[in-house]
Amino acid sequence: MDALIAPLLNGSAQGALLLLAALGLSLTFGQMGVINMAHGEFLMIGAFAAYLVQQVISASNLSIPVALPVAFVVAGLFGLLLEVTIIQWMYRRPLDTLLVTVGVGLILQQAALHIFPSQGVPVEKPGWLDGQLNILGYQWPLRQLFTIVLAAVCVAALAAWLKYSSFGRRIRATVHNRDLAETSGIPTRTVDRLTFFVGSGLAGVAGVAASLIGGTNSQMGAQYIIPAFLVVAAGGIGQLKGTILAGWAVGVALSFFAYWTTGSLAQVLAFILVIVFLQLRPQGLFTVRTRSLV
Amino acid sequence: MTKLKPWLSLSGIGVFAVLLLAVAPLMLTDHWLNNLGKYCCWAIAAVGIGLAWGRGGMLVMGQGVFFALGAYAMAMHLTLETAGDRIPGFMVLYDPLAPLPVFWEPFRSAGFTLLAIVVLPVVLAGVLGYALFKRRVKGAYFAILSQALAVALATLISSTIRETGGDTGLSDFKYFFGFVLNDPANKQLVFLIAATLLIVCLLAVWQLYRSRFGELLVATRDAEERVRFLGYDPANVKLVAFVVAALMASIAGAMFVPIVGIITPAEIGAAASILMIAGVALGGRASLFGPALGAMAVGWGQSSLGSTWPDGWTYILGLLFIVVILFLPNGLSSLPARFAAMRRSPERQTVPAVAAAELEEVRA
C-alpha cells in the first residue's frame, strides 16, 4: 500500500507545481495562440523575486506570503513588457512567436547568470513550512501541502476571475471568437495585454513555489517549460479543467515512473505517455467544440 | 526563383562544391579546416531543417535527437575500434568486470554502424512522424513535442554513465574505419567526406524542391486542407520531409564525431537543437542555400565569439532570434529579393509566405 501512496502523495505535489507552471501558459496560449517559451524564465524571475524579498525582510515568517504577490507583479510586468515590445508585432505568427520567445528566454537566462551567482541563490524555507501533517495515517510534508493549496487557490481565483469579472467575460469572448468579440466592442488588444500580465504573473507565483522545493538558479525555468507545455497539450487548449487534470496526471505519472525506474527514464516514459495520449485525443482532454477544420 | 532558373541554383552548388572541396583544403590551416568540417556537419543538419521547417512548415525543434542517433552510433563504433578486444576504458572505470552492454556489441561491425546511422533515424522519425501527422498534430504542439524528445534523450544519456559515458560523453577515438585519426592527412579526408555529404544533401534537396513532391510540400505548408481536398494525404507528404530531415541530421551527427572527437549530451539537447534552428532562421528557412550558410555562420560565431566571450555570445544568439524573426522572417537570403521589390514599388508590402501559412493555421 505504501508503495502506492508515497508516489501518489509526492506526485500530487509535483503535479500541483506543474499545474501552477502550466496555468499561465495555458491562459496565454488559449487567449492569443501564443506559446511563450520565456514562460519558464518568468517562473525563474518569480523565484529570484522571492529571494530578493527575503533579502529585505529576512528571517521572518512573512517573507513567503509577501513574496507571492511581489513575484506575481514583477513577473507580470516582465510579461507585459514582452507583449508590448515584441509579441504584439508577431500577431498571428504563432511559430515565429514561439521562436522569438526562445530568444527572449536565452537573454533572460544569461542576464540571471550575470546578476546572480552562477550556482544559484538560497531561498530560505520559513519555519512554518517545515514539519509534517498527519492525514489519514500518512505523513504529508507541509511544503508539499503548501504547493497543493497554493495551486488550488490560484486555480480557484483564476476560475472565479474568468467566470465572474467583466474582464473574464471579455477574455472568454475573445478566446471563443476574436473577430466577433472585436466587432461587439471588446478591446481585444487590451484584453490580450491583461491576459499576458496575469499569465506571466502566475508563472511568477509558480516560481516562488518552485524555489521552496528545488534550487533557484538561471536554469530552473528551462526545466519547467517542456513539462508545463506537455500539461497544456494533454489538457486541451484554454481548458482550465483539462489543465488541472493533466497537471495532476503528469505529476503522478512522473512520480510513479521515477519510483519504479529512474528520474531520467521517467521523463522519457512521461513523454511517450503524452504522445500515446495525443493519439487517442489529439485535441487534449477537453476541447472547445467548433466547426473549424482542424 | 529556383523554379525559373534551376541551372542558377545548380551552378551555385557547383561553386560551393569547388570552394569547399578544392579551395578550402588548400587555403586553410589544419585547425580551421577541422572547424569548417564541424560547420559542415551543422550545415547538413540545417539543410534538413530547411526542408522540414522552411518548405514543410514543421518547426523541428528537436533535431538533436536524430543528430544523437548518428553521432552515438558512430562514436560507439569508433570507441570499440579504439578499444580493440578490450572493454572501452570509461566502462572499466565504473565496473571493471561487467560485460559490454548488449546493444554495443553489433557496433563492432563497420557495416552495421553505417546501416544504423541510416536506418535508426528513418525508423524513429517514421514512427514518430506517423503517430503525430496522422493525428494532425502540428504547429506549436509538434515543435514542442519534438523538443521534449530531445530533452528526454539528453537526460537519458546523461544518466546512463556506464552505458553511454553520461555527461562526459564518448571521446578519445584513435581510429576511423582503420585510418589513424590523428594524422592530418586523414583529418583532411574526414573533412572532405563531410563536405561531400553536404554537397550531396544540397543536391538532394535541390532535386526535391523541383519535383512534384516539393510542390506538394509547399502546398501542404500553405494550405493543408486544400491539399487534403485535392485527394492527397498531407500526413504522408510531411512524413517524407520529416524523415529526410532526420536522416540528414543523423548523417551530420555521424560526421561530427570523427571531426570534433567527442560527443556529449550537451551537443544534442534543447540548446544544441535551438542553435541549429538559429542558423536556419538567419540564413533563410525556405531558400536552398540559406540554411546551410546560416548554420555555418552561427557555427563560426559560436566557436570564435563563444570561446572568447561566452556570456556575450548567448546575448547575441538571443537577439539574433528576436531581430531576424521579427524583421526578417525569411532570413538574410530574402534581402536581395526584398531590395529588388522595394526598387520596383516602394509601397508594396508582401506578406512572407511562411507567415501566410501560419495565418491559415490560426484561422483553422
XYZ file of C-alpha atoms in Angstrom:
658
model
C 0.000 0.000 0.000
C 2.814 2.344 0.922
C 4.330 1.700 -2.479
C 1.230 3.249 -3.996
C 0.512 6.045 -1.541
C 4.005 7.543 -1.285
C 4.405 8.269 -5.032
C 0.784 9.368 -5.160
C 1.306 11.990 -2.453
C 4.601 13.033 -3.983
C 3.148 13.100 -7.457
C 0.210 15.208 -6.380
C 2.583 17.855 -5.064
C 4.697 17.627 -8.213
C 1.555 17.839 -10.274
C 0.424 20.919 -8.359
C 3.719 22.617 -9.185
C 3.409 21.614 -12.846
C -0.141 22.898 -12.839
C 0.999 26.239 -11.455
C 3.680 26.431 -14.140
C 1.208 25.427 -16.869
C -1.669 27.645 -15.758
C -0.344 30.886 -17.194
C 0.963 29.151 -20.307
C -2.447 27.666 -20.962
C -4.127 31.019 -20.409
C -1.977 32.909 -22.910
C -2.000 30.034 -25.385
C -5.768 29.870 -25.266
C -6.201 33.614 -25.492
C -3.693 34.558 -28.140
C -2.475 31.306 -29.642
C 0.967 32.246 -28.429
C 3.326 29.754 -26.880
C 5.570 31.785 -24.659
C 8.836 29.867 -24.401
C 10.100 32.506 -21.978
C 7.382 31.394 -19.577
C 9.939 29.253 -17.753
C 12.139 32.305 -17.368
C 9.213 34.244 -15.887
C 8.974 31.434 -13.370
C 12.671 31.947 -12.678
C 12.034 35.677 -12.215
C 9.403 34.835 -9.612
C 11.873 32.654 -7.737
C 14.533 35.364 -7.772
C 11.916 37.874 -6.637
C 11.239 35.627 -3.643
C 14.952 35.652 -2.874
C 15.151 39.445 -3.123
C 12.110 39.853 -0.881
C 13.853 37.679 1.686
C 16.914 39.897 1.492
C 14.706 42.819 2.543
C 12.573 41.139 5.201
C 14.981 38.471 6.345
C 14.313 35.785 8.922
C 10.644 36.456 9.015
C 7.748 34.091 8.626
C 6.153 36.723 6.459
C 8.692 36.569 3.638
C 6.872 33.967 1.535
C 3.371 35.480 1.874
C 4.888 38.813 0.832
C 6.935 37.240 -1.946
C 3.897 35.701 -3.654
C 2.177 38.956 -4.706
C 5.534 40.607 -5.400
C 6.544 37.736 -7.681
C 3.155 37.908 -9.385
C 3.503 41.602 -10.141
C 7.183 41.504 -11.138
C 6.807 38.523 -13.476
C 3.565 40.013 -14.751
C 5.275 43.280 -15.609
C 8.012 41.420 -17.453
C 5.260 39.662 -19.378
C 3.534 42.924 -20.168
C 6.813 44.390 -21.356
C 7.354 41.391 -23.631
C 3.841 41.699 -25.031
C 4.129 45.400 -25.742
C 7.644 45.336 -27.194
C 7.634 42.129 -29.211
C 4.642 39.823 -29.151
C 2.066 42.320 -30.376
C 4.034 42.705 -33.590
C 4.119 38.956 -34.112
C 0.401 38.675 -34.079
C -0.916 35.645 -35.981
C 2.521 34.138 -36.486
C 2.438 31.544 -33.697
C 5.511 29.536 -34.672
C 7.595 32.670 -35.089
C 6.391 33.946 -31.731
C 7.487 30.682 -30.211
C 10.986 31.148 -31.627
C 11.235 34.806 -30.673
C 10.346 33.953 -27.096
C 13.052 31.286 -27.172
C 15.456 34.143 -27.866
C 13.955 36.197 -25.047
C 14.333 33.214 -22.732
C 18.008 32.854 -23.673
C 18.650 36.513 -22.890
C 16.811 36.362 -19.556
C 18.718 33.229 -18.558
C 22.025 34.839 -19.360
C 21.021 38.024 -17.543
C 20.160 35.984 -14.449
C 23.563 34.359 -14.704
C 25.128 37.812 -14.792
C 23.199 39.278 -11.873
C 23.061 36.326 -9.509
C 25.747 33.806 -8.527
C 26.032 31.032 -11.109
C 25.410 28.267 -8.561
C 22.075 29.903 -7.730
C 20.740 31.594 -4.610
C 19.227 30.068 -1.463
C 15.568 30.824 -0.801
C 15.001 30.263 2.905
C 12.188 27.910 3.731
C 10.272 29.538 6.580
C 9.849 27.575 9.799
C 6.146 27.047 9.386
C 6.779 25.071 6.226
C 8.985 22.502 7.947
C 7.373 19.596 9.635
C 4.603 17.320 8.545
C 0.909 16.923 8.889
C -0.761 13.630 9.619
C -3.660 12.998 7.255
C -5.334 9.603 7.091
C -2.369 7.949 8.736
C 0.217 9.329 6.290
C 2.797 11.994 6.907
C 2.489 14.879 4.458
C 5.424 17.268 4.360
C 3.974 20.748 4.860
C 5.975 22.067 1.937
C 4.153 19.720 -0.445
C 0.813 20.549 1.098
C 1.610 24.238 0.675
C 2.213 23.734 -3.063
C -1.073 21.895 -3.442
C -3.007 24.529 -1.513
C -1.313 27.337 -3.441
C -2.183 25.695 -6.743
C -5.774 25.198 -5.602
C -6.071 28.835 -4.540
C -4.601 30.079 -7.836
C -6.898 27.863 -9.886
C -9.931 28.939 -7.894
C -9.006 32.611 -8.163
C -8.375 32.329 -11.892
C -11.598 30.424 -12.481
C -13.607 32.946 -10.490
C -11.941 35.834 -12.290
C -12.651 34.301 -15.694
C -16.212 33.454 -14.793
C -17.464 36.440 -12.818
C -15.424 39.527 -13.654
C -16.230 41.626 -16.676
C -12.671 41.214 -17.876
C -13.005 37.483 -17.516
C -16.077 37.568 -19.725
C -14.197 39.570 -22.306
C -11.339 37.094 -22.226
C -13.684 34.177 -22.750
C -15.402 36.005 -25.579
C -12.074 36.710 -27.257
C -10.963 33.097 -26.899
C -14.153 31.878 -28.484
C -14.300 34.222 -31.408
C -11.837 37.051 -31.650
C -13.381 38.763 -34.657
C -16.876 38.679 -33.237
C -15.639 39.935 -29.864
C -13.892 42.796 -31.599
C -16.969 43.721 -33.589
C -19.062 43.831 -30.464
C -16.764 46.442 -28.994
C -14.441 44.414 -26.814
C -10.983 45.982 -26.874
C -9.212 42.726 -27.700
C -5.753 44.267 -27.637
C -6.224 45.460 -24.061
C -7.664 42.084 -23.161
C -4.563 40.441 -24.664
C -2.249 42.589 -22.580
C -4.062 41.940 -19.345
C -4.188 38.213 -20.098
C -0.472 38.231 -20.725
C 0.120 40.107 -17.493
C -1.920 37.619 -15.473
C -0.464 34.594 -17.272
C 3.092 35.733 -16.689
C 2.255 36.680 -13.104
C 1.048 33.142 -12.475
C 4.438 31.919 -13.690
C 5.989 34.169 -11.038
C 3.823 32.572 -8.340
C 4.850 29.143 -9.617
C 8.453 30.307 -9.319
C 8.032 31.054 -5.625
C 6.602 27.573 -5.082
C 9.428 26.046 -7.136
C 12.048 27.919 -5.118
C 10.729 26.243 -1.949
C 11.104 22.775 -3.446
C 14.136 22.813 -5.753
C 17.035 25.151 -6.361
C 16.795 28.747 -7.541
C 19.139 29.342 -10.457
C 19.272 30.552 -14.027
C 18.483 27.093 -15.423
C 15.347 26.417 -13.415
C 12.942 27.886 -15.957
C 14.235 25.611 -18.685
C 13.385 22.586 -16.543
C 9.743 23.536 -16.265
C 8.803 24.794 -19.717
C 8.613 21.434 -21.504
C 6.657 19.539 -18.795
C 4.374 22.567 -18.482
C 3.696 22.506 -22.197
C 3.040 18.769 -22.125
C 0.430 19.505 -19.481
C -1.149 22.193 -21.663
C -1.154 19.905 -24.712
C -2.623 16.963 -22.822
C -5.234 19.121 -21.146
C -6.533 20.875 -24.224
C -6.010 24.488 -25.191
C -7.613 27.079 -22.966
C -9.329 24.483 -20.841
C -8.905 25.065 -17.141
C -10.312 21.720 -16.042
C -8.181 19.922 -18.622
C -5.044 21.669 -17.400
C -5.848 20.749 -13.793
C -6.446 17.113 -14.573
C -3.463 16.842 -16.921
C -1.157 18.597 -14.443
C -2.103 16.181 -11.723
C -1.885 13.173 -14.060
C 1.525 14.088 -15.473
C 2.841 14.800 -11.959
C 1.604 11.475 -10.604
C 2.815 9.602 -13.697
C 6.280 11.154 -13.382
C 6.347 10.277 -9.714
C 5.311 6.667 -10.295
C 7.722 6.184 -13.177
C 10.519 7.671 -11.085
C 9.560 5.351 -8.235
C 9.699 2.264 -10.429
C 12.631 3.240 -12.638
C 14.894 6.300 -12.528
C 14.205 10.006 -12.689
C 15.525 10.378 -16.225
C 13.764 7.318 -17.585
C 10.588 8.709 -16.003
C 10.857 11.786 -18.233
C 11.145 9.656 -21.362
C 8.208 7.498 -20.276
C 6.097 10.569 -19.490
C 6.892 11.905 -22.953
C 5.835 8.623 -24.584
C 2.686 8.631 -22.469
C 1.721 12.085 -23.735
C 2.368 11.055 -27.375
C 0.222 7.953 -26.943
C -2.444 10.022 -25.248
C -2.450 12.508 -28.119
C -3.103 9.555 -30.431
C -6.312 8.897 -28.573
C -7.315 12.520 -28.079
C -5.359 14.800 -30.435
C -7.068 17.900 -29.069
C -6.314 17.092 -25.445
C -8.610 16.030 -22.643
C -11.246 18.684 -23.184
C -11.905 20.646 -26.320
C -13.895 23.653 -27.310
C -16.380 22.382 -29.851
C -16.041 24.294 -33.067
C -16.894 23.683 -36.672
C -13.471 24.603 -37.952
C -11.493 22.111 -39.981
C -8.521 21.172 -37.878
C 13.426 31.843 -58.345
C 14.663 28.290 -58.011
C 11.851 27.277 -60.263
C 12.608 29.733 -63.029
C 16.307 29.164 -63.117
C 17.225 25.693 -61.930
C 20.615 25.962 -63.580
C 21.418 29.008 -61.457
C 20.943 27.052 -58.225
C 22.810 24.122 -59.674
C 25.793 26.251 -60.631
C 25.599 27.763 -57.145
C 26.004 24.300 -55.698
C 28.895 23.781 -58.116
C 30.671 26.927 -56.908
C 30.026 25.895 -53.340
C 31.500 22.451 -54.050
C 34.645 23.915 -55.598
C 35.094 26.276 -52.636
C 34.646 23.520 -50.067
C 36.416 20.635 -51.776
C 39.274 22.397 -53.551
C 39.868 25.920 -52.261
C 39.326 25.357 -48.541
C 41.775 22.441 -48.118
C 44.465 24.461 -49.935
C 43.909 27.760 -48.135
C 43.044 26.851 -44.560
C 45.218 25.643 -41.707
C 44.504 22.212 -40.268
C 42.807 23.801 -37.302
C 40.427 25.917 -39.369
C 39.797 23.140 -41.836
C 38.693 20.983 -38.935
C 36.436 23.793 -37.709
C 34.996 24.161 -41.190
C 34.279 20.445 -41.113
C 32.308 20.959 -37.916
C 30.306 23.759 -39.535
C 29.664 21.466 -42.500
C 28.068 18.964 -40.111
C 25.732 21.601 -38.718
C 25.026 22.725 -42.264
C 23.994 19.183 -43.231
C 21.518 19.091 -40.352
C 20.376 22.604 -41.298
C 19.611 21.603 -44.887
C 17.228 19.021 -43.434
C 15.664 21.580 -41.107
C 15.217 23.907 -44.067
C 13.312 21.140 -45.847
C 11.061 20.297 -42.896
C 10.564 23.786 -41.498
C 11.149 26.201 -44.344
C 9.364 24.234 -47.029
C 7.169 21.976 -44.935
C 6.191 24.368 -42.173
C 7.098 21.845 -39.477
C 9.222 23.529 -36.866
C 11.539 20.703 -35.807
C 12.994 21.904 -32.532
C 14.487 18.571 -31.598
C 16.808 17.658 -34.437
C 19.357 16.919 -31.693
C 17.608 13.578 -31.285
C 18.478 12.425 -34.777
C 21.879 14.096 -34.614
C 22.410 11.990 -31.488
C 21.403 8.734 -33.175
C 24.031 9.145 -35.866
C 26.625 10.575 -33.521
C 26.329 7.914 -30.851
C 26.199 5.089 -33.396
C 29.437 6.385 -34.924
C 31.011 7.122 -31.541
C 30.235 3.639 -30.259
C 31.861 2.092 -33.288
C 34.965 4.299 -33.017
C 35.190 3.618 -29.284
C 35.086 -0.124 -29.877
C 37.595 0.198 -32.705
C 39.939 2.051 -30.353
C 39.392 -0.406 -27.507
C 40.014 -3.408 -29.753
C 39.208 -6.640 -27.937
C 39.004 -4.966 -24.542
C 36.073 -3.224 -22.852
C 36.087 0.567 -23.515
C 38.065 2.492 -20.917
C 35.260 4.540 -19.422
C 33.203 1.423 -18.734
C 36.063 -0.257 -16.926
C 36.186 2.793 -14.686
C 32.714 2.133 -13.327
C 32.693 -1.648 -13.232
C 35.796 -3.478 -14.492
C 34.167 -6.880 -14.607
C 30.842 -6.108 -16.250
C 30.453 -7.285 -19.840
C 29.923 -4.990 -22.805
C 26.257 -3.858 -22.856
C 24.287 -5.927 -25.338
C 23.366 -3.003 -27.594
C 27.046 -2.108 -28.039
C 28.010 -5.492 -29.458
C 26.730 -5.038 -33.062
C 28.535 -1.717 -33.385
C 31.820 -3.590 -33.655
C 30.891 -4.102 -37.278
C 31.568 -1.136 -39.555
C 28.794 -2.195 -41.904
C 26.225 -2.419 -39.133
C 27.251 1.009 -37.859
C 26.819 2.654 -41.247
C 23.491 0.902 -41.651
C 22.389 2.019 -38.192
C 23.260 5.651 -38.990
C 20.812 5.482 -41.873
C 18.146 3.137 -40.527
C 17.750 4.294 -36.921
C 16.679 7.903 -37.685
C 14.428 6.751 -40.516
C 12.653 4.283 -38.248
C 12.315 6.658 -35.289
C 11.249 9.634 -37.409
C 8.916 7.360 -39.357
C 7.153 6.043 -36.261
C 7.038 9.411 -34.518
C 6.006 11.309 -37.626
C 3.346 8.762 -38.494
C 1.913 8.939 -34.983
C 1.864 12.738 -34.934
C 0.974 13.691 -38.518
C -1.773 11.104 -38.925
C -3.458 12.553 -35.873
C -2.888 16.030 -37.300
C -0.634 17.195 -34.520
C 1.035 20.325 -35.845
C 2.217 23.847 -35.228
C 3.438 24.613 -31.742
C 2.393 21.174 -30.494
C 4.672 19.466 -32.957
C 7.532 21.885 -32.278
C 7.483 21.381 -28.544
C 6.887 17.647 -28.634
C 9.973 17.314 -30.815
C 11.943 19.420 -28.374
C 10.623 17.389 -25.460
C 12.035 14.299 -27.129
C 15.477 15.928 -27.403
C 15.416 16.909 -23.751
C 14.292 13.433 -22.710
C 17.011 11.742 -24.751
C 19.736 14.061 -23.450
C 18.623 13.391 -19.863
C 18.550 9.673 -20.521
C 22.084 9.682 -21.904
C 23.309 11.875 -19.041
C 22.032 9.378 -16.510
C 23.388 6.213 -18.111
C 27.030 6.779 -17.317
C 28.246 3.250 -17.685
C 26.467 2.579 -20.962
C 26.960 5.903 -22.753
C 29.575 7.840 -20.810
C 26.938 10.111 -19.258
C 27.659 13.821 -19.257
C 31.301 13.298 -20.252
C 30.137 11.584 -23.410
C 32.311 9.485 -25.669
C 35.730 10.689 -26.794
C 39.371 9.689 -27.398
C 38.815 7.986 -30.705
C 42.051 6.767 -32.290
C 40.837 5.161 -35.490
C 38.273 5.953 -38.145
C 37.445 2.786 -40.075
C 41.082 1.725 -39.949
C 42.591 5.176 -40.518
C 44.581 6.807 -37.728
C 42.559 9.868 -36.755
C 45.475 11.980 -35.533
C 47.133 12.008 -38.934
C 46.474 15.426 -40.585
C 46.063 13.745 -43.979
C 43.315 11.537 -42.580
C 41.717 14.515 -40.854
C 41.608 16.164 -44.255
C 39.991 13.059 -45.658
C 37.298 13.185 -42.973
C 36.696 16.838 -43.819
C 36.344 16.000 -47.496
C 33.782 13.299 -46.678
C 31.734 15.757 -44.598
C 31.932 18.456 -47.282
C 30.929 15.961 -49.978
C 27.981 14.816 -47.914
C 26.892 18.434 -47.555
C 27.022 18.905 -51.322
C 25.074 15.668 -51.806
C 22.402 16.838 -49.342
C 22.131 20.188 -51.139
C 21.740 18.398 -54.461
C 19.128 16.071 -52.997
C 17.113 18.975 -51.621
C 17.524 20.917 -54.876
C 16.066 17.971 -56.743
C 13.273 17.519 -54.162
C 12.252 21.172 -54.422
C 11.928 20.924 -58.185
C 9.923 17.725 -58.033
C 6.210 17.237 -57.699
C 6.853 16.333 -54.089
C 8.426 19.738 -53.469
C 5.332 21.440 -54.843
C 3.105 19.312 -52.654
C 5.196 20.041 -49.600
C 4.900 23.796 -50.066
C 1.211 23.399 -50.803
C 0.772 21.439 -47.602
C 2.566 24.148 -45.668
C 0.422 26.904 -47.107
C -2.991 25.228 -47.252
C -3.085 21.784 -45.761
C -6.847 21.445 -46.029
C -6.864 22.206 -49.723
C -4.209 19.574 -50.321
C -6.381 17.103 -48.453
C -9.437 18.029 -50.511
C -7.422 17.524 -53.682
C -7.016 13.907 -52.698
C -3.517 13.837 -51.283
C -2.740 12.851 -47.736
C -0.760 15.754 -46.242
C 0.426 13.448 -43.469
C 2.421 11.379 -45.964
C 3.955 14.452 -47.573
C 5.047 15.798 -44.204
C 6.265 12.386 -43.119
C 8.654 12.140 -46.066
C 10.109 15.593 -45.406
C 10.436 14.865 -41.697
C 12.166 11.522 -42.309
C 14.593 13.019 -44.847
C 15.398 15.816 -42.392
C 16.002 13.248 -39.647
C 18.290 11.257 -41.918
C 20.346 14.354 -42.709
C 20.633 15.200 -39.002
C 21.837 11.671 -38.315
C 24.467 11.847 -41.058
C 25.561 15.206 -39.650
C 25.931 13.670 -36.202
C 27.902 10.726 -37.557
C 30.436 13.045 -39.256
C 30.548 15.369 -36.240
C 32.111 12.607 -34.125
C 35.349 11.946 -36.047
C 35.782 15.680 -36.790
C 35.243 17.044 -33.293
C 36.433 13.963 -31.457
C 33.781 13.997 -28.756
C 30.018 13.667 -28.396
C 28.179 14.585 -25.201
C 24.522 15.067 -24.240
C 25.173 18.826 -24.349
C 25.665 18.577 -28.131
C 22.216 17.095 -28.684
C 19.884 18.596 -26.063
C 17.477 21.502 -26.303
C 20.188 24.172 -26.514
C 22.011 22.446 -29.376
C 18.763 21.895 -31.266
C 17.945 25.592 -30.822
C 21.352 26.531 -32.196
C 20.615 24.599 -35.379
C 17.285 26.430 -35.739
C 19.052 29.777 -35.245
C 21.309 29.138 -38.229
C 18.417 28.151 -40.462
C 16.401 31.216 -39.440
C 19.356 33.513 -40.042
C 20.165 32.178 -43.483
C 16.590 31.911 -44.697
C 14.478 28.892 -43.877
C 12.811 28.394 -47.225
C 15.783 29.016 -49.500
C 18.188 26.435 -50.850
C 21.492 27.819 -49.557
C 20.162 29.857 -46.621
C 20.001 27.073 -44.027
C 23.474 25.714 -44.815
C 25.183 29.104 -44.933
C 23.302 30.322 -41.857
C 24.298 27.253 -39.887
C 27.937 27.746 -40.889
C 27.777 31.394 -39.833
C 26.255 30.538 -36.468
C 28.783 27.740 -36.006
C 31.583 30.153 -36.759
C 30.088 32.724 -34.391
C 29.891 30.164 -31.656
C 33.443 28.935 -31.969
C 35.036 32.372 -32.385
C 32.830 34.529 -30.146
C 31.614 31.756 -27.861
C 35.091 30.767 -26.751
C 36.382 34.279 -26.075
C 33.159 35.841 -24.849
C 30.658 33.141 -23.858
C 28.280 35.468 -21.991
C 28.065 37.900 -24.847
C 27.547 35.097 -27.318
C 24.366 33.979 -25.576
C 23.027 37.543 -25.688
C 23.872 37.771 -29.372
C 22.175 34.448 -30.052
C 19.049 35.600 -28.216
C 18.997 38.908 -30.072
C 19.559 37.067 -33.351
C 16.329 35.158 -32.825
C 14.392 38.285 -31.976
C 15.735 40.542 -34.713
C 15.798 38.025 -37.558
C 12.379 36.550 -36.906
C 10.756 39.879 -36.111
C 12.140 41.858 -39.032
C 13.417 39.285 -41.497
C 11.269 36.162 -41.255
C 12.746 34.747 -44.423
C 16.323 35.301 -43.348
C 19.266 37.047 -44.938
C 18.758 35.265 -48.247
C 15.478 37.158 -48.726
C 17.297 40.517 -48.639
C 18.188 40.743 -52.353
C 14.623 39.940 -53.401
C 13.330 42.459 -50.867
C 15.542 45.208 -52.186
C 14.524 44.378 -55.705
C 10.862 44.513 -54.755
C 11.391 47.820 -52.979
C 13.010 49.300 -56.064
C 10.088 48.229 -58.205
C 7.351 49.502 -55.932
C 8.341 51.057 -52.639
C 4.881 50.982 -51.089
C 4.146 47.359 -51.901
C 4.446 45.190 -48.833
C 4.272 41.450 -49.336
C 3.299 39.019 -46.641
C 6.069 36.450 -46.291
C 4.966 33.031 -47.459
C 5.664 31.384 -44.148
C 3.688 33.958 -42.211
C 0.794 33.455 -44.583
C 0.891 29.754 -43.860
C 0.672 30.316 -40.150
C -2.156 32.754 -40.640
C -4.021 29.908 -42.230
C -3.288 27.769 -39.237
C -4.640 30.314 -36.784
C -7.846 30.661 -38.726
C -8.327 26.908 -38.755
